[in-house]
Amino acid sequence: MDLFVYSDESGVFDYKHNKIFTFGGLIFIGKEQKDIATRKFLHAERCLRQFGTHSCNEELKACKITTKEKNKLFRSLNNFYKFGVIINQSKVLPNIFEDKKTKQRYLDYAYKIILKRKLIHLMDSNVINKSCIDNIRIFVDEHTTATNGRYELSEAIEQELKKGTYNYNYNTYYEPILPSVKSIELKYCNSSKIPLIRAADIVANKIYTTTLRNELHTLKNKSTMYIEILP
């Protein structure tokens, strides 16, 4: 069995002008579940184009559509497993923001941690059996991350999930949660071509806007949603 992960981000990682930054996404257990979600999301998009003011070729990004339209797209994902991490930027050490590399390393850390914790949550809830997972295929919205930055994120995720990590400051080794998984693949995608990347955009934006409105409890109460706050 393969796991399919689709994710996107919302906000700007800049503590001087922004309160929070979020990652959001979906995890599908097997190709059949992924394909069902794709059909449901595409149907919801078609309804917005048919009864709204959007053209056939317009990409329905969260930043371009109304709250009502975003809610309709989000509801199409009700039965699928979602995850998110909220970074409270005021609590992040200021030196993290001093250069692009340290900022990216922190974002990579946040991403791999929420992915790991969501998978642990699914295993603890008996939704998935780790011995049955063959491959993990991760799809991320493409952005301006340099090639070496993409490689570092891929390595960080594999280290966290498959190989285990070592904290030299505390002389502590953390066991991998999926040591027997065959492969972990990370691919950057154009959201205009991949419906579930657009779905992840809707999830990330929902977490972002709900947090700003102090209504995060409405999402945390959903059984298919798992959210963490960092640091």
Short mmCIF file of C-alpha atoms in Angstrom, two decimals:
data_model
loop_
_atom_site.label_atom_id
_atom_site.label_comp_id
_atom_site.label_asym_id
_atom_site.label_seq_id
_atom_site.Cartn_x
_atom_site.Cartn_y
_atom_site.Cartn_z
CA MET A 1 0.00 0.00 0.00
CA ASP A 2 1.16 3.51 -0.82
CA LEU A 3 0.43 6.72 1.07
CA PHE A 4 -0.09 9.90 -0.95
CA VAL A 5 0.55 13.28 0.67
CA TYR A 6 -0.41 16.64 -0.89
CA SER A 7 0.52 19.90 0.82
CA ASP A 8 0.76 23.65 0.45
CA GLU A 9 1.49 26.68 2.61
CA SER A 10 -0.38 29.86 3.53
CA GLY A 11 1.03 33.15 4.78
CA VAL A 12 4.48 34.74 4.67
CA PHE A 13 7.30 33.64 6.96
CA ASP A 14 8.23 37.14 8.13
CA TYR A 15 7.67 37.87 11.82
CA LYS A 16 7.81 41.65 11.43
CA HIS A 17 4.69 41.80 9.29
CA ASN A 18 2.87 38.50 9.90
CA LYS A 19 1.56 36.73 12.99
CA ILE A 20 1.37 33.17 11.68
CA PHE A 21 2.46 30.87 8.88
CA THR A 22 0.76 27.58 8.09
CA PHE A 23 1.29 24.34 6.22
CA GLY A 24 -1.77 22.31 5.34
CA GLY A 25 -2.42 19.14 3.44
CA LEU A 26 -4.10 15.80 2.92
CA ILE A 27 -3.04 12.18 3.30
CA PHE A 28 -4.64 9.42 1.22
CA ILE A 29 -4.37 5.75 2.04
CA GLY A 30 -3.95 4.03 -1.30
CA LYS A 31 -4.56 5.11 -4.87
CA GLU A 32 -8.30 4.43 -4.78
CA GLN A 33 -8.89 6.92 -1.97
CA LYS A 34 -6.72 9.49 -3.75
CA ASP A 35 -8.67 9.07 -6.98
CA ILE A 36 -12.02 9.43 -5.19
CA ALA A 37 -10.84 12.69 -3.59
CA THR A 38 -9.65 13.99 -6.95
CA ARG A 39 -13.07 13.35 -8.54
CA LYS A 40 -14.94 14.99 -5.63
CA PHE A 41 -12.71 18.07 -5.67
CA LEU A 42 -12.90 18.46 -9.45
CA HIS A 43 -16.69 18.19 -9.26
CA ALA A 44 -16.78 20.96 -6.64
CA GLU A 45 -14.55 23.13 -8.84
CA ARG A 46 -16.80 22.53 -11.85
CA CYS A 47 -19.83 23.65 -9.82
CA LEU A 48 -18.10 26.89 -8.91
CA ARG A 49 -17.29 27.57 -12.54
CA GLN A 50 -20.78 26.62 -13.70
CA PHE A 51 -22.69 28.74 -11.20
CA GLY A 52 -20.08 31.41 -10.47
CA THR A 53 -18.10 33.98 -12.42
CA HIS A 54 -14.96 31.93 -13.03
CA SER A 55 -13.73 31.00 -16.48
CA CYS A 56 -13.01 27.42 -17.51
CA ASN A 57 -9.24 27.99 -17.50
CA GLU A 58 -9.03 29.97 -14.26
CA GLU A 59 -7.13 28.29 -11.42
CA LEU A 60 -9.30 28.48 -8.31
CA LYS A 61 -6.65 29.41 -5.75
CA ALA A 62 -7.78 30.28 -2.23
CA CYS A 63 -6.46 33.83 -2.56
CA LYS A 64 -8.69 34.48 -5.61
CA ILE A 65 -12.07 33.11 -4.56
CA THR A 66 -14.70 34.09 -1.99
CA THR A 67 -15.03 32.64 1.50
CA LYS A 68 -18.25 30.92 0.48
CA GLU A 69 -16.50 29.29 -2.49
CA LYS A 70 -13.56 28.21 -0.34
CA ASN A 71 -15.96 26.62 2.14
CA LYS A 72 -17.65 24.67 -0.64
CA LEU A 73 -14.31 23.29 -1.84
CA PHE A 74 -13.27 22.49 1.73
CA ARG A 75 -16.50 20.54 2.34
CA SER A 76 -15.73 18.35 -0.66
CA LEU A 77 -12.74 17.08 1.38
CA ASN A 78 -14.76 16.30 4.53
CA ASN A 79 -14.18 12.54 4.51
CA PHE A 80 -10.42 12.66 3.92
CA TYR A 81 -7.55 12.92 6.38
CA LYS A 82 -6.14 16.42 6.71
CA PHE A 83 -3.25 17.90 8.68
CA GLY A 84 -1.76 21.28 9.42
CA VAL A 85 0.86 23.10 11.42
CA ILE A 86 0.59 26.69 12.62
CA ILE A 87 3.82 28.56 13.27
CA ASN A 88 3.41 31.35 15.81
CA GLN A 89 6.06 33.65 14.38
CA SER A 90 6.33 35.88 17.46
CA LYS A 91 7.69 32.90 19.41
CA VAL A 92 10.29 31.87 16.82
CA LEU A 93 13.83 33.00 17.67
CA PRO A 94 14.56 36.25 15.75
CA ASN A 95 17.87 34.94 14.41
CA ILE A 96 15.93 32.28 12.45
CA PHE A 97 14.73 35.08 10.15
CA GLU A 98 18.20 36.51 9.46
CA ASP A 99 18.80 34.68 6.19
CA LYS A 100 16.97 32.50 3.68
CA LYS A 101 18.80 29.32 4.60
CA THR A 102 17.95 29.38 8.31
CA LYS A 103 14.35 30.30 7.50
CA GLN A 104 14.07 27.37 5.10
CA ARG A 105 15.62 24.98 7.60
CA TYR A 106 13.03 25.96 10.19
CA LEU A 107 10.19 25.54 7.70
CA ASP A 108 11.59 22.13 6.71
CA TYR A 109 11.68 21.18 10.39
CA ALA A 110 8.05 22.27 10.86
CA TYR A 111 6.96 20.33 7.78
CA LYS A 112 8.67 17.06 8.66
CA ILE A 113 7.43 17.26 12.26
CA ILE A 114 3.76 17.73 11.36
CA LEU A 115 3.98 14.95 8.76
CA LYS A 116 5.55 12.61 11.30
CA ARG A 117 3.00 13.42 14.00
CA LYS A 118 0.07 13.03 11.63
CA LEU A 119 1.32 9.59 10.60
CA ILE A 120 1.79 8.61 14.25
CA HIS A 121 -1.75 9.81 14.95
CA LEU A 122 -3.12 7.65 12.11
CA MET A 123 -1.18 4.63 13.37
CA ASP A 124 -2.25 5.16 16.99
CA SER A 125 -5.86 5.44 15.79
CA ASN A 126 -5.49 2.12 13.90
CA VAL A 127 -6.28 3.85 10.61
CA ILE A 128 -3.05 2.59 9.07
CA ASN A 129 -0.73 -0.29 9.87
CA LYS A 130 2.89 0.73 9.40
CA SER A 131 3.88 -2.77 8.30
CA CYS A 132 1.54 -2.44 5.31
CA ILE A 133 3.03 0.81 3.96
CA ASP A 134 5.25 0.25 0.93
CA ASN A 135 5.92 3.79 -0.32
CA ILE A 136 5.17 7.37 0.67
CA ARG A 137 4.67 9.77 -2.23
CA ILE A 138 4.72 13.44 -1.23
CA PHE A 139 3.57 16.22 -3.56
CA VAL A 140 4.29 19.84 -2.67
CA ASP A 141 3.27 23.04 -4.43
CA GLU A 142 6.25 24.32 -6.37
CA HIS A 143 7.76 27.64 -5.30
CA THR A 144 11.09 29.42 -5.44
CA THR A 145 13.02 26.95 -3.29
CA ALA A 146 16.43 26.26 -4.83
CA THR A 147 17.28 22.75 -6.01
CA ASN A 148 19.58 22.11 -3.04
CA GLY A 149 16.79 23.28 -0.70
CA ARG A 150 14.41 20.73 -2.20
CA TYR A 151 17.02 18.01 -1.76
CA GLU A 152 17.51 18.99 1.89
CA LEU A 153 13.77 18.72 2.61
CA SER A 154 13.62 15.31 0.96
CA GLU A 155 16.59 14.13 3.03
CA ALA A 156 15.11 15.58 6.24
CA ILE A 157 11.80 13.76 5.75
CA GLU A 158 13.50 10.46 4.98
CA GLN A 159 15.74 10.86 8.03
CA GLU A 160 12.77 11.59 10.27
CA LEU A 161 10.54 8.77 9.02
CA LYS A 162 12.80 5.98 7.76
CA LYS A 163 16.30 6.35 9.26
CA GLY A 164 15.82 8.09 12.60
CA THR A 165 17.36 11.31 13.88
CA TYR A 166 20.07 12.19 16.38
CA ASN A 167 20.01 15.27 18.62
CA TYR A 168 23.64 16.06 19.36
CA ASN A 169 22.78 18.74 21.94
CA TYR A 170 20.99 16.21 24.15
CA ASN A 171 22.86 13.08 23.01
CA THR A 172 19.53 11.51 22.07
CA TYR A 173 18.55 9.23 19.20
CA TYR A 174 14.96 9.19 17.94
CA GLU A 175 13.88 5.92 16.36
CA PRO A 176 12.30 6.08 12.88
CA ILE A 177 8.55 5.47 12.76
CA LEU A 178 8.61 3.69 9.38
CA PRO A 179 11.97 1.88 9.10
CA SER A 180 10.67 -0.75 6.68
CA VAL A 181 9.09 1.61 4.13
CA LYS A 182 10.62 1.01 0.69
CA SER A 183 10.80 4.59 -0.55
CA ILE A 184 9.86 8.16 0.30
CA GLU A 185 9.50 10.36 -2.78
CA LEU A 186 9.14 14.14 -2.79
CA LYS A 187 7.92 15.94 -5.89
CA TYR A 188 7.24 19.64 -6.49
CA CYS A 189 4.19 20.25 -8.66
CA ASN A 190 2.39 22.97 -10.58
CA SER A 191 -0.93 23.46 -8.80
CA SER A 192 -2.71 24.35 -12.04
CA LYS A 193 -2.10 20.80 -13.24
CA ILE A 194 -2.62 18.82 -10.01
CA PRO A 195 -6.11 19.12 -8.43
CA LEU A 196 -5.05 17.79 -5.03
CA ILE A 197 -2.35 20.45 -4.71
CA ARG A 198 -5.17 22.98 -5.12
CA ALA A 199 -7.10 21.04 -2.48
CA ALA A 200 -4.10 21.34 -0.15
CA ASP A 201 -4.08 25.09 -0.84
CA ILE A 202 -7.69 25.24 0.37
CA VAL A 203 -6.80 23.29 3.53
CA ALA A 204 -3.77 25.48 4.31
CA ASN A 205 -5.80 28.65 3.77
CA LYS A 206 -8.66 27.34 5.93
CA ILE A 207 -6.27 26.72 8.81
CA TYR A 208 -4.67 30.14 8.30
CA THR A 209 -7.89 32.18 8.20
CA THR A 210 -9.57 30.19 10.98
CA THR A 211 -6.59 30.79 13.25
CA LEU A 212 -6.62 34.53 12.58
CA ARG A 213 -10.32 34.60 13.50
CA ASN A 214 -9.59 32.74 16.77
CA GLU A 215 -11.88 29.91 15.64
CA LEU A 216 -9.34 27.11 15.42
CA HIS A 217 -11.42 24.94 17.76
CA THR A 218 -13.98 24.50 14.95
CA LEU A 219 -11.35 22.65 12.93
CA LYS A 220 -9.74 20.74 15.78
CA ASN A 221 -13.11 19.19 16.57
CA LYS A 222 -13.21 17.46 13.19
CA SER A 223 -12.15 13.82 13.41
CA THR A 224 -10.31 13.89 10.09
CA MET A 225 -8.25 16.99 10.95
CA TYR A 226 -4.98 16.99 12.90
CA ILE A 227 -3.31 20.31 13.77
CA GLU A 228 -0.20 21.23 15.76
CA ILE A 229 1.13 24.63 16.82
CA LEU A 230 4.85 25.50 16.84
CA PRO A 231 7.13 26.37 18.47
#
